[in-house]
XYZ file of N, CA and C in Angstrom:
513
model
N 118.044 7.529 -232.271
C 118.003 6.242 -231.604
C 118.804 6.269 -230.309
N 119.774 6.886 -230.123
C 121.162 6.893 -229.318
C 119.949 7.685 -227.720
N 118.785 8.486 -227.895
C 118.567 9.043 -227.506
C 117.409 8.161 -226.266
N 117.017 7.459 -226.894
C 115.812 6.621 -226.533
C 116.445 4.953 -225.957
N 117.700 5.036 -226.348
C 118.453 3.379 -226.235
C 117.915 3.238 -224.951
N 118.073 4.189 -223.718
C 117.675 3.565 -222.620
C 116.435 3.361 -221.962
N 115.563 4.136 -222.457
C 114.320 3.645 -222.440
C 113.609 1.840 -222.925
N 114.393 2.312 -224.312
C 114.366 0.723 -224.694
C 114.464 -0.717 -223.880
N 116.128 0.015 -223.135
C 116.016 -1.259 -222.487
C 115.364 -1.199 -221.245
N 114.503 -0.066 -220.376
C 114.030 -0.513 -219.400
C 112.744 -0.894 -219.928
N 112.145 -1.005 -221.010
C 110.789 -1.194 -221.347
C 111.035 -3.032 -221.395
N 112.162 -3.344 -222.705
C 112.266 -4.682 -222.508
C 112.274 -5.453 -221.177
N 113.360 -4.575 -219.877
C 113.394 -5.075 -218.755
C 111.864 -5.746 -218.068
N 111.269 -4.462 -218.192
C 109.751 -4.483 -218.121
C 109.118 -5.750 -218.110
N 109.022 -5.838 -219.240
C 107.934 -7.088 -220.447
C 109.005 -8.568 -219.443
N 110.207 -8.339 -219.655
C 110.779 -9.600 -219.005
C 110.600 -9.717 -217.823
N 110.394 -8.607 -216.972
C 109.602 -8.607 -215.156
C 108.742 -9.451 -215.125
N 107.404 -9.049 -216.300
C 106.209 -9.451 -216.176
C 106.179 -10.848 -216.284
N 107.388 -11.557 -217.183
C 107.240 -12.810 -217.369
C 108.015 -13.450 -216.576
N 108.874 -13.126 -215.621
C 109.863 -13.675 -214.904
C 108.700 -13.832 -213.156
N 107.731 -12.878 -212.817
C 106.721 -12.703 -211.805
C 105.647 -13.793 -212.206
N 105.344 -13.788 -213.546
C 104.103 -15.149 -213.601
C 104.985 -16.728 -213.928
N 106.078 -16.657 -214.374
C 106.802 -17.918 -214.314
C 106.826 -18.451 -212.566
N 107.584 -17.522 -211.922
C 107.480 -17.327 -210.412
C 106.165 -18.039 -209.453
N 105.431 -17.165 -209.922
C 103.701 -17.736 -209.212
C 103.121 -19.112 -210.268
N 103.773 -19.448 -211.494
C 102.980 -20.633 -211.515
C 103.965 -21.886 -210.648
N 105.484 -21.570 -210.832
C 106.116 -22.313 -209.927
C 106.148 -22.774 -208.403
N 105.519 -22.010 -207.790
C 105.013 -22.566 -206.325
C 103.463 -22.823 -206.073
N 102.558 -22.726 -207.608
C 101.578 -23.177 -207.363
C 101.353 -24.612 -207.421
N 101.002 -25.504 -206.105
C 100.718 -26.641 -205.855
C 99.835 -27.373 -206.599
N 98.845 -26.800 -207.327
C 98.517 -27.558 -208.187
C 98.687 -27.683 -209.280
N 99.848 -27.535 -209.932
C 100.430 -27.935 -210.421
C 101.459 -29.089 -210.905
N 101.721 -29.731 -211.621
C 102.508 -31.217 -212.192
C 103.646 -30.079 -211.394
N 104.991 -31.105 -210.966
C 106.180 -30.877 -210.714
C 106.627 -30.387 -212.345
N 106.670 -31.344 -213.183
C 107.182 -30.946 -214.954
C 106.128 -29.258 -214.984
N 105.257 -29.143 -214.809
C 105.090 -27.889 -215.199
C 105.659 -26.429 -213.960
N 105.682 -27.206 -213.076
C 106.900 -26.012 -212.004
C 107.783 -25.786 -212.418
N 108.441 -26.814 -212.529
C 109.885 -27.179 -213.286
C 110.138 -25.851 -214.366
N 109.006 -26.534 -215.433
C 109.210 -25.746 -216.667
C 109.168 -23.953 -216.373
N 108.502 -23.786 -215.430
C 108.338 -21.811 -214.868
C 109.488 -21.654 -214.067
N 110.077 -22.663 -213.329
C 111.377 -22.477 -212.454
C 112.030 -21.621 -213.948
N 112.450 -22.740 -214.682
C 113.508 -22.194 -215.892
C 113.116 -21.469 -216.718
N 112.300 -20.767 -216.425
C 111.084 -19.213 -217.664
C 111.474 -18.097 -216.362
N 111.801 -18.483 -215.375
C 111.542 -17.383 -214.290
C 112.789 -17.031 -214.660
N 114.205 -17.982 -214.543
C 114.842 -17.809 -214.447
C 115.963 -16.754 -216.110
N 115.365 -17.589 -216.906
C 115.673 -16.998 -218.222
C 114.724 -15.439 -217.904
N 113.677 -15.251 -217.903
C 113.276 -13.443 -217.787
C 114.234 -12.939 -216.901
N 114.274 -13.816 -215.230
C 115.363 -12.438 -214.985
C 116.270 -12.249 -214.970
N 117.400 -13.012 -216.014
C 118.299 -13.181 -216.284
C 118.366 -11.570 -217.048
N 117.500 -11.910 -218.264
C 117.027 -10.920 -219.012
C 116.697 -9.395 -218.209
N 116.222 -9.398 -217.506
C 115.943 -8.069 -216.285
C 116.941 -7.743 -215.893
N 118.323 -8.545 -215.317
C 118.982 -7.976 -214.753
C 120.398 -7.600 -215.808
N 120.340 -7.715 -216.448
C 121.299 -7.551 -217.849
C 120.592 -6.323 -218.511
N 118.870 -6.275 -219.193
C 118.841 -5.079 -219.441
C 118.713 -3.849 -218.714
N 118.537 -4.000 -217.381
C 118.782 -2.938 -216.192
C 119.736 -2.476 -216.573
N 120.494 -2.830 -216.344
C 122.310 -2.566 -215.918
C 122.402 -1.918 -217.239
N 121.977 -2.230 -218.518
C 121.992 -2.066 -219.957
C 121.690 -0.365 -220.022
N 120.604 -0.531 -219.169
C 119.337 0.569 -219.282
C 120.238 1.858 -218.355
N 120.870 1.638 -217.412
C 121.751 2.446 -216.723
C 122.672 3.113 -217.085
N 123.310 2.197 -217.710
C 124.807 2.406 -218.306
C 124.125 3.215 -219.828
N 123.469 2.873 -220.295
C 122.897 3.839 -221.561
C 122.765 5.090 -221.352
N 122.110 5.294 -219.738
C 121.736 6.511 -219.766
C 122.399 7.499 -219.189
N 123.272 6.945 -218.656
C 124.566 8.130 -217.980
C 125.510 8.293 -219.226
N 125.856 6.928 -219.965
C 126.188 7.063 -221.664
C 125.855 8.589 -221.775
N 124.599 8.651 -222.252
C 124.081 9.046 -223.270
C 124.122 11.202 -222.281
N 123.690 11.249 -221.328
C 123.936 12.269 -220.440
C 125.356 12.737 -220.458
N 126.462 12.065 -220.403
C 128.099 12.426 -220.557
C 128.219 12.739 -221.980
N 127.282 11.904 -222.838
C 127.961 12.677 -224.333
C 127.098 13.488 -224.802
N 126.177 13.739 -224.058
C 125.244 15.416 -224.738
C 125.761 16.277 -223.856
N 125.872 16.445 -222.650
C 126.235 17.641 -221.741
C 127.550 18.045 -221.674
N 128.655 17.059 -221.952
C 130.075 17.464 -221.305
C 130.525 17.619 -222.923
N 131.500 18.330 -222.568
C 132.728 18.689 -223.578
C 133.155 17.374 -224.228
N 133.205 17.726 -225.697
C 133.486 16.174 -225.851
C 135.211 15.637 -225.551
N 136.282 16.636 -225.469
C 137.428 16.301 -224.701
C 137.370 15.608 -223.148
N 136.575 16.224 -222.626
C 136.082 15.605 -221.300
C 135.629 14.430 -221.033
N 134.345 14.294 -222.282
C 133.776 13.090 -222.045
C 134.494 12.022 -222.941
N 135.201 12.124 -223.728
C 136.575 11.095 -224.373
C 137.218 10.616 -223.077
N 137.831 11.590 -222.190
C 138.209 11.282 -221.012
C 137.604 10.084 -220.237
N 136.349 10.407 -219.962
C 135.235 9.417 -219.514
C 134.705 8.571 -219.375
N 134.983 8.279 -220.897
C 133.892 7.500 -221.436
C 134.347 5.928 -221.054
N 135.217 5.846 -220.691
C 135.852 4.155 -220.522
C 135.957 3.868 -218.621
N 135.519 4.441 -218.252
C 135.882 4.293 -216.575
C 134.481 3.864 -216.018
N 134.577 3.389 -214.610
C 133.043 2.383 -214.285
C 131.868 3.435 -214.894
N 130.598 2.459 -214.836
C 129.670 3.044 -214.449
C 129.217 4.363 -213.046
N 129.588 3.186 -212.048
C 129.420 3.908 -210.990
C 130.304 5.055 -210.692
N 131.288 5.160 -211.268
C 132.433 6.502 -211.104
C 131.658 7.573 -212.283
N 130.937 7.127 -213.568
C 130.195 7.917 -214.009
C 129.108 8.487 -213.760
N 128.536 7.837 -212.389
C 127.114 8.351 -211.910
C 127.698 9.349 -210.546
N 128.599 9.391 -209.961
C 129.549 10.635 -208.843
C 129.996 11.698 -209.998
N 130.946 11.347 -211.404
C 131.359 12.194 -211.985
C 130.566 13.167 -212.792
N 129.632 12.637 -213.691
C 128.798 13.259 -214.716
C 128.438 14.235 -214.069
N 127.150 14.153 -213.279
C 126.072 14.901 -212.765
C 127.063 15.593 -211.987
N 128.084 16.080 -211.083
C 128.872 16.725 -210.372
C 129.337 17.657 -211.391
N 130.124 17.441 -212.709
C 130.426 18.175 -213.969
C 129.284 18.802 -214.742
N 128.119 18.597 -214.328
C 127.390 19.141 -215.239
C 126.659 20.097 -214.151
N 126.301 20.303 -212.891
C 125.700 20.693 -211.983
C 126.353 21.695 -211.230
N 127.478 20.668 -210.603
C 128.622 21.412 -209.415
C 127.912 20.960 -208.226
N 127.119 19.816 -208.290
C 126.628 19.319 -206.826
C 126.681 17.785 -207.002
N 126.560 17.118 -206.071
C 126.918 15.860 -205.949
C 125.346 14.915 -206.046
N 125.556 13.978 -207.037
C 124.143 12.909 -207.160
C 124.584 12.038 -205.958
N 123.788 11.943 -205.413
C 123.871 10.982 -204.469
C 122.745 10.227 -204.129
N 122.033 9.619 -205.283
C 121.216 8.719 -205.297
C 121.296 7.443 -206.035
N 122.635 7.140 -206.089
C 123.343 5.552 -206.813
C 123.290 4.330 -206.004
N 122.457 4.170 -204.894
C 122.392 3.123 -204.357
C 121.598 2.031 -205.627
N 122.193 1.003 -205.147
C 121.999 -0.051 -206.176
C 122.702 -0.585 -207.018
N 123.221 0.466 -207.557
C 124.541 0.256 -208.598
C 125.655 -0.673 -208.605
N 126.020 -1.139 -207.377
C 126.874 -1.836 -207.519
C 126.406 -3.283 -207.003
N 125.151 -3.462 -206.550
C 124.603 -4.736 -206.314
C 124.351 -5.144 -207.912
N 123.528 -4.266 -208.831
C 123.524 -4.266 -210.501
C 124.683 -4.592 -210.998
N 125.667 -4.257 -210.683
C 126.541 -4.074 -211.436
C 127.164 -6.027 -211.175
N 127.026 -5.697 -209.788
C 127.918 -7.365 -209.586
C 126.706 -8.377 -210.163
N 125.643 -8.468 -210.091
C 124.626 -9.142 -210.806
C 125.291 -9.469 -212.405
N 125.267 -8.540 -212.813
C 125.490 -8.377 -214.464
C 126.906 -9.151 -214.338
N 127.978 -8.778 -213.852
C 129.484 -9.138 -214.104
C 129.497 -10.663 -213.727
N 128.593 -11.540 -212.683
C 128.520 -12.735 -212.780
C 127.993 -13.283 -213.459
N 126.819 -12.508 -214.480
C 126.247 -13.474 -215.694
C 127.180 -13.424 -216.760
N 127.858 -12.087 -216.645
C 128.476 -11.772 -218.112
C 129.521 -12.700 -218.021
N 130.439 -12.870 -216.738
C 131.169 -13.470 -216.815
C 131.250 -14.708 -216.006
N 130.421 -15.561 -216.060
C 130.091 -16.524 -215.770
C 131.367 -18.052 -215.300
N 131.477 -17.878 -214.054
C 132.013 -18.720 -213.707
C 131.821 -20.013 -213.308
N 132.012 -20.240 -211.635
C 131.535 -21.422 -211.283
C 130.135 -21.855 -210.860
N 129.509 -21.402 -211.489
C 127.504 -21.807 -211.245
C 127.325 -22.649 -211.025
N 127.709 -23.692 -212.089
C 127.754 -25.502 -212.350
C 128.068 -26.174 -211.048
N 129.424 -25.880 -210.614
C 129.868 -26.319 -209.453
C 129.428 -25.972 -208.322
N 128.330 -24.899 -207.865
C 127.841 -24.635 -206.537
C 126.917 -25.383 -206.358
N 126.924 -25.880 -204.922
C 125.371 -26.585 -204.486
C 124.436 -25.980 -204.438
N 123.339 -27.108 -205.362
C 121.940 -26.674 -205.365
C 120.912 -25.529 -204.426
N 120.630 -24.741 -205.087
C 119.842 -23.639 -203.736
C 117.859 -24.136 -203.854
N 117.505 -24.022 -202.798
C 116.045 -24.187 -202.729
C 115.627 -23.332 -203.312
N 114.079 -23.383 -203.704
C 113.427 -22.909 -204.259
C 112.284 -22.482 -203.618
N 111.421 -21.271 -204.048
C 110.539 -21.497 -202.882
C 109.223 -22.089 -203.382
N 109.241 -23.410 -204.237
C 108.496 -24.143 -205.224
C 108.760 -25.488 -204.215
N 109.598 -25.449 -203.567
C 110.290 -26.625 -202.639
C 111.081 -27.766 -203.713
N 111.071 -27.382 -204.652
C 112.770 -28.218 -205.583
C 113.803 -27.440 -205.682
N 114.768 -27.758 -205.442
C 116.240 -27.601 -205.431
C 116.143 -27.369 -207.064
N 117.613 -26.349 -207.305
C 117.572 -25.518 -208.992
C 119.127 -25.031 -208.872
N 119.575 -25.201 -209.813
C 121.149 -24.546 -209.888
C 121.107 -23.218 -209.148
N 122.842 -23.424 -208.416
C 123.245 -22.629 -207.401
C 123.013 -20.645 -208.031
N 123.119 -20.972 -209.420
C 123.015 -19.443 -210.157
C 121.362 -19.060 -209.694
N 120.521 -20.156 -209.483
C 119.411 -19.250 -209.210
C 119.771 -18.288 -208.026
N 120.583 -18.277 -207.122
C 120.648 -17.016 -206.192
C 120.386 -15.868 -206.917
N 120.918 -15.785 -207.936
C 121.157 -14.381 -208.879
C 119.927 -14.398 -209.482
N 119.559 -15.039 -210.391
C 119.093 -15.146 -211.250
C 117.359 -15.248 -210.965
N 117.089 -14.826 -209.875
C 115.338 -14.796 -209.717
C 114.659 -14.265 -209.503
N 113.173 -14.464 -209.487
C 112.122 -13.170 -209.828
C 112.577 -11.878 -208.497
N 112.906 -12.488 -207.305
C 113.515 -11.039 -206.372
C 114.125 -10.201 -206.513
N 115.481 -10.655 -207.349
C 116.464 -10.060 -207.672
C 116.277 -9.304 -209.322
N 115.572 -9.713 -210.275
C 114.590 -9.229 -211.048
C 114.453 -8.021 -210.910
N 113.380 -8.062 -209.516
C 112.662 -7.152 -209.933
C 113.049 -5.840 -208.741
N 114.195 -6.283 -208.174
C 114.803 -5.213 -207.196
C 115.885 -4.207 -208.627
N 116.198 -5.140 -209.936
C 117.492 -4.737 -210.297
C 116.403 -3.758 -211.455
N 115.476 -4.044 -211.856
C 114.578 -2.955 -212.468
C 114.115 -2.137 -211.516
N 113.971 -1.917 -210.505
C 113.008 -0.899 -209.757
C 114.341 -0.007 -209.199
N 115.787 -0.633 -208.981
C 116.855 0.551 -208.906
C 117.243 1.230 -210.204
N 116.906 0.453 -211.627
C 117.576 0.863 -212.584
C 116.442 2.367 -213.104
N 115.208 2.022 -212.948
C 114.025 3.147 -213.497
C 114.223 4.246 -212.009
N 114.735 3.658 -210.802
C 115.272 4.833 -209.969
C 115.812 5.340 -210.460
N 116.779 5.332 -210.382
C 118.035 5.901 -210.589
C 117.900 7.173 -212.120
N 117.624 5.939 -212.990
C 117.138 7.246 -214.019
C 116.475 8.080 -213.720
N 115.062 7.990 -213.418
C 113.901 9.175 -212.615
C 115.255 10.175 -212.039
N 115.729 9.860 -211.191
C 116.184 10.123 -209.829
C 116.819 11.651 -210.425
N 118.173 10.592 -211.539
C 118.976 11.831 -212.050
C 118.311 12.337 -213.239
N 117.337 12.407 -213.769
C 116.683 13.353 -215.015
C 115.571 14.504 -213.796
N 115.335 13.809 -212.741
C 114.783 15.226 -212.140
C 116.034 16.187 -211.376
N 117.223 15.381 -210.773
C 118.399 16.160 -210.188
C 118.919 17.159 -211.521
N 119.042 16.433 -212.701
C 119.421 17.256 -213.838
C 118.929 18.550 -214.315
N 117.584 17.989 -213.911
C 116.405 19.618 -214.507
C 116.581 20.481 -213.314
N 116.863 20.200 -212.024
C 116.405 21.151 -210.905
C 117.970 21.607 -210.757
N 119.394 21.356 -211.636
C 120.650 21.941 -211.031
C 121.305 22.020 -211.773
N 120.918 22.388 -213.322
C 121.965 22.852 -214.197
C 122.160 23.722 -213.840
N 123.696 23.852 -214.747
C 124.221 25.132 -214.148
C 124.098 26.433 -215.093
């Protein structure tokens, strides 16, 4: 299971894209009741809530899961508690002797995730437009089909990225 966890979550990410993109398009369709925009505003927003949590999920699984099959397990004890992003410079450098340098994204993901996880002042920010033309809590900045589907298309990067750097530079 430990092996596949991150697949898992980019597949879920997936399925929640798909529903966070048609919540999206029924919400600025005009013919539509306002109550039924409404109702896809807050479906868009719950999928990519969901997208950008199992991204980050899906990331962090898989450099996980790469540090504790390849490295020493004294090493990767070492490891195992320090960012993500210090694990995507460290791992692949320890396992290779060359530098990954295809982590762009990571820390736009990362701050995505750390404002849902840790959820502060949302409530209190002014309303942001929509492009449905109704105003929607200030968290939709984060929380929508754009940002969705930018935080899955870096997270299935990034994996691709380093499982082909991995095969072409072991050492």
């Amino acid at each position: 299971m430990r092996k596949e966890l991150d697949r898992e979550y980019l597949a879920k990410a997936r399925v929640d894209l798909d529903k966070a993109k048609e919540s999206y398009r029924n919400s600025i369709d005009k013919k539509k009741d306002i109550r039924n925009r409404f109702g896809s505003i807050g479906q868009e927003m719950k999928s990519s809530h969901n997208v950008i949590l199992f991204s980050h999920f899906a990331l962090e699984a898989y450099i996980n899961k790469i540090g504790h099959d390849y490295l020493d397990p004294n090493i990767w004890e070492n490891l195992s508690d320090i960012s993500m992003r210090k694990k995507y410079s460290l791992i692949p450098l320890l396992i290779t002797g060359k530098k990954f340098d295809k982590k762009r994204g990571i820390k736009q993901l990362t701050n995505w995730r750390n404002d849902l996880v840790h959820y502060k002042d949302f409530d209190l920010k002014e309303p942001v437009p929509h492009d449905s033309g109704t105003d929607v809590p200030g968290i939709y900045d984060i929380i929508k089909f754009k940002n969705a589907e930018k935080a899955y298309n870096c997270a299935k990067s990034i994996i691709d990225k380093l499982e082909k750097f991995l095969e072409e530079n072991k050492k």
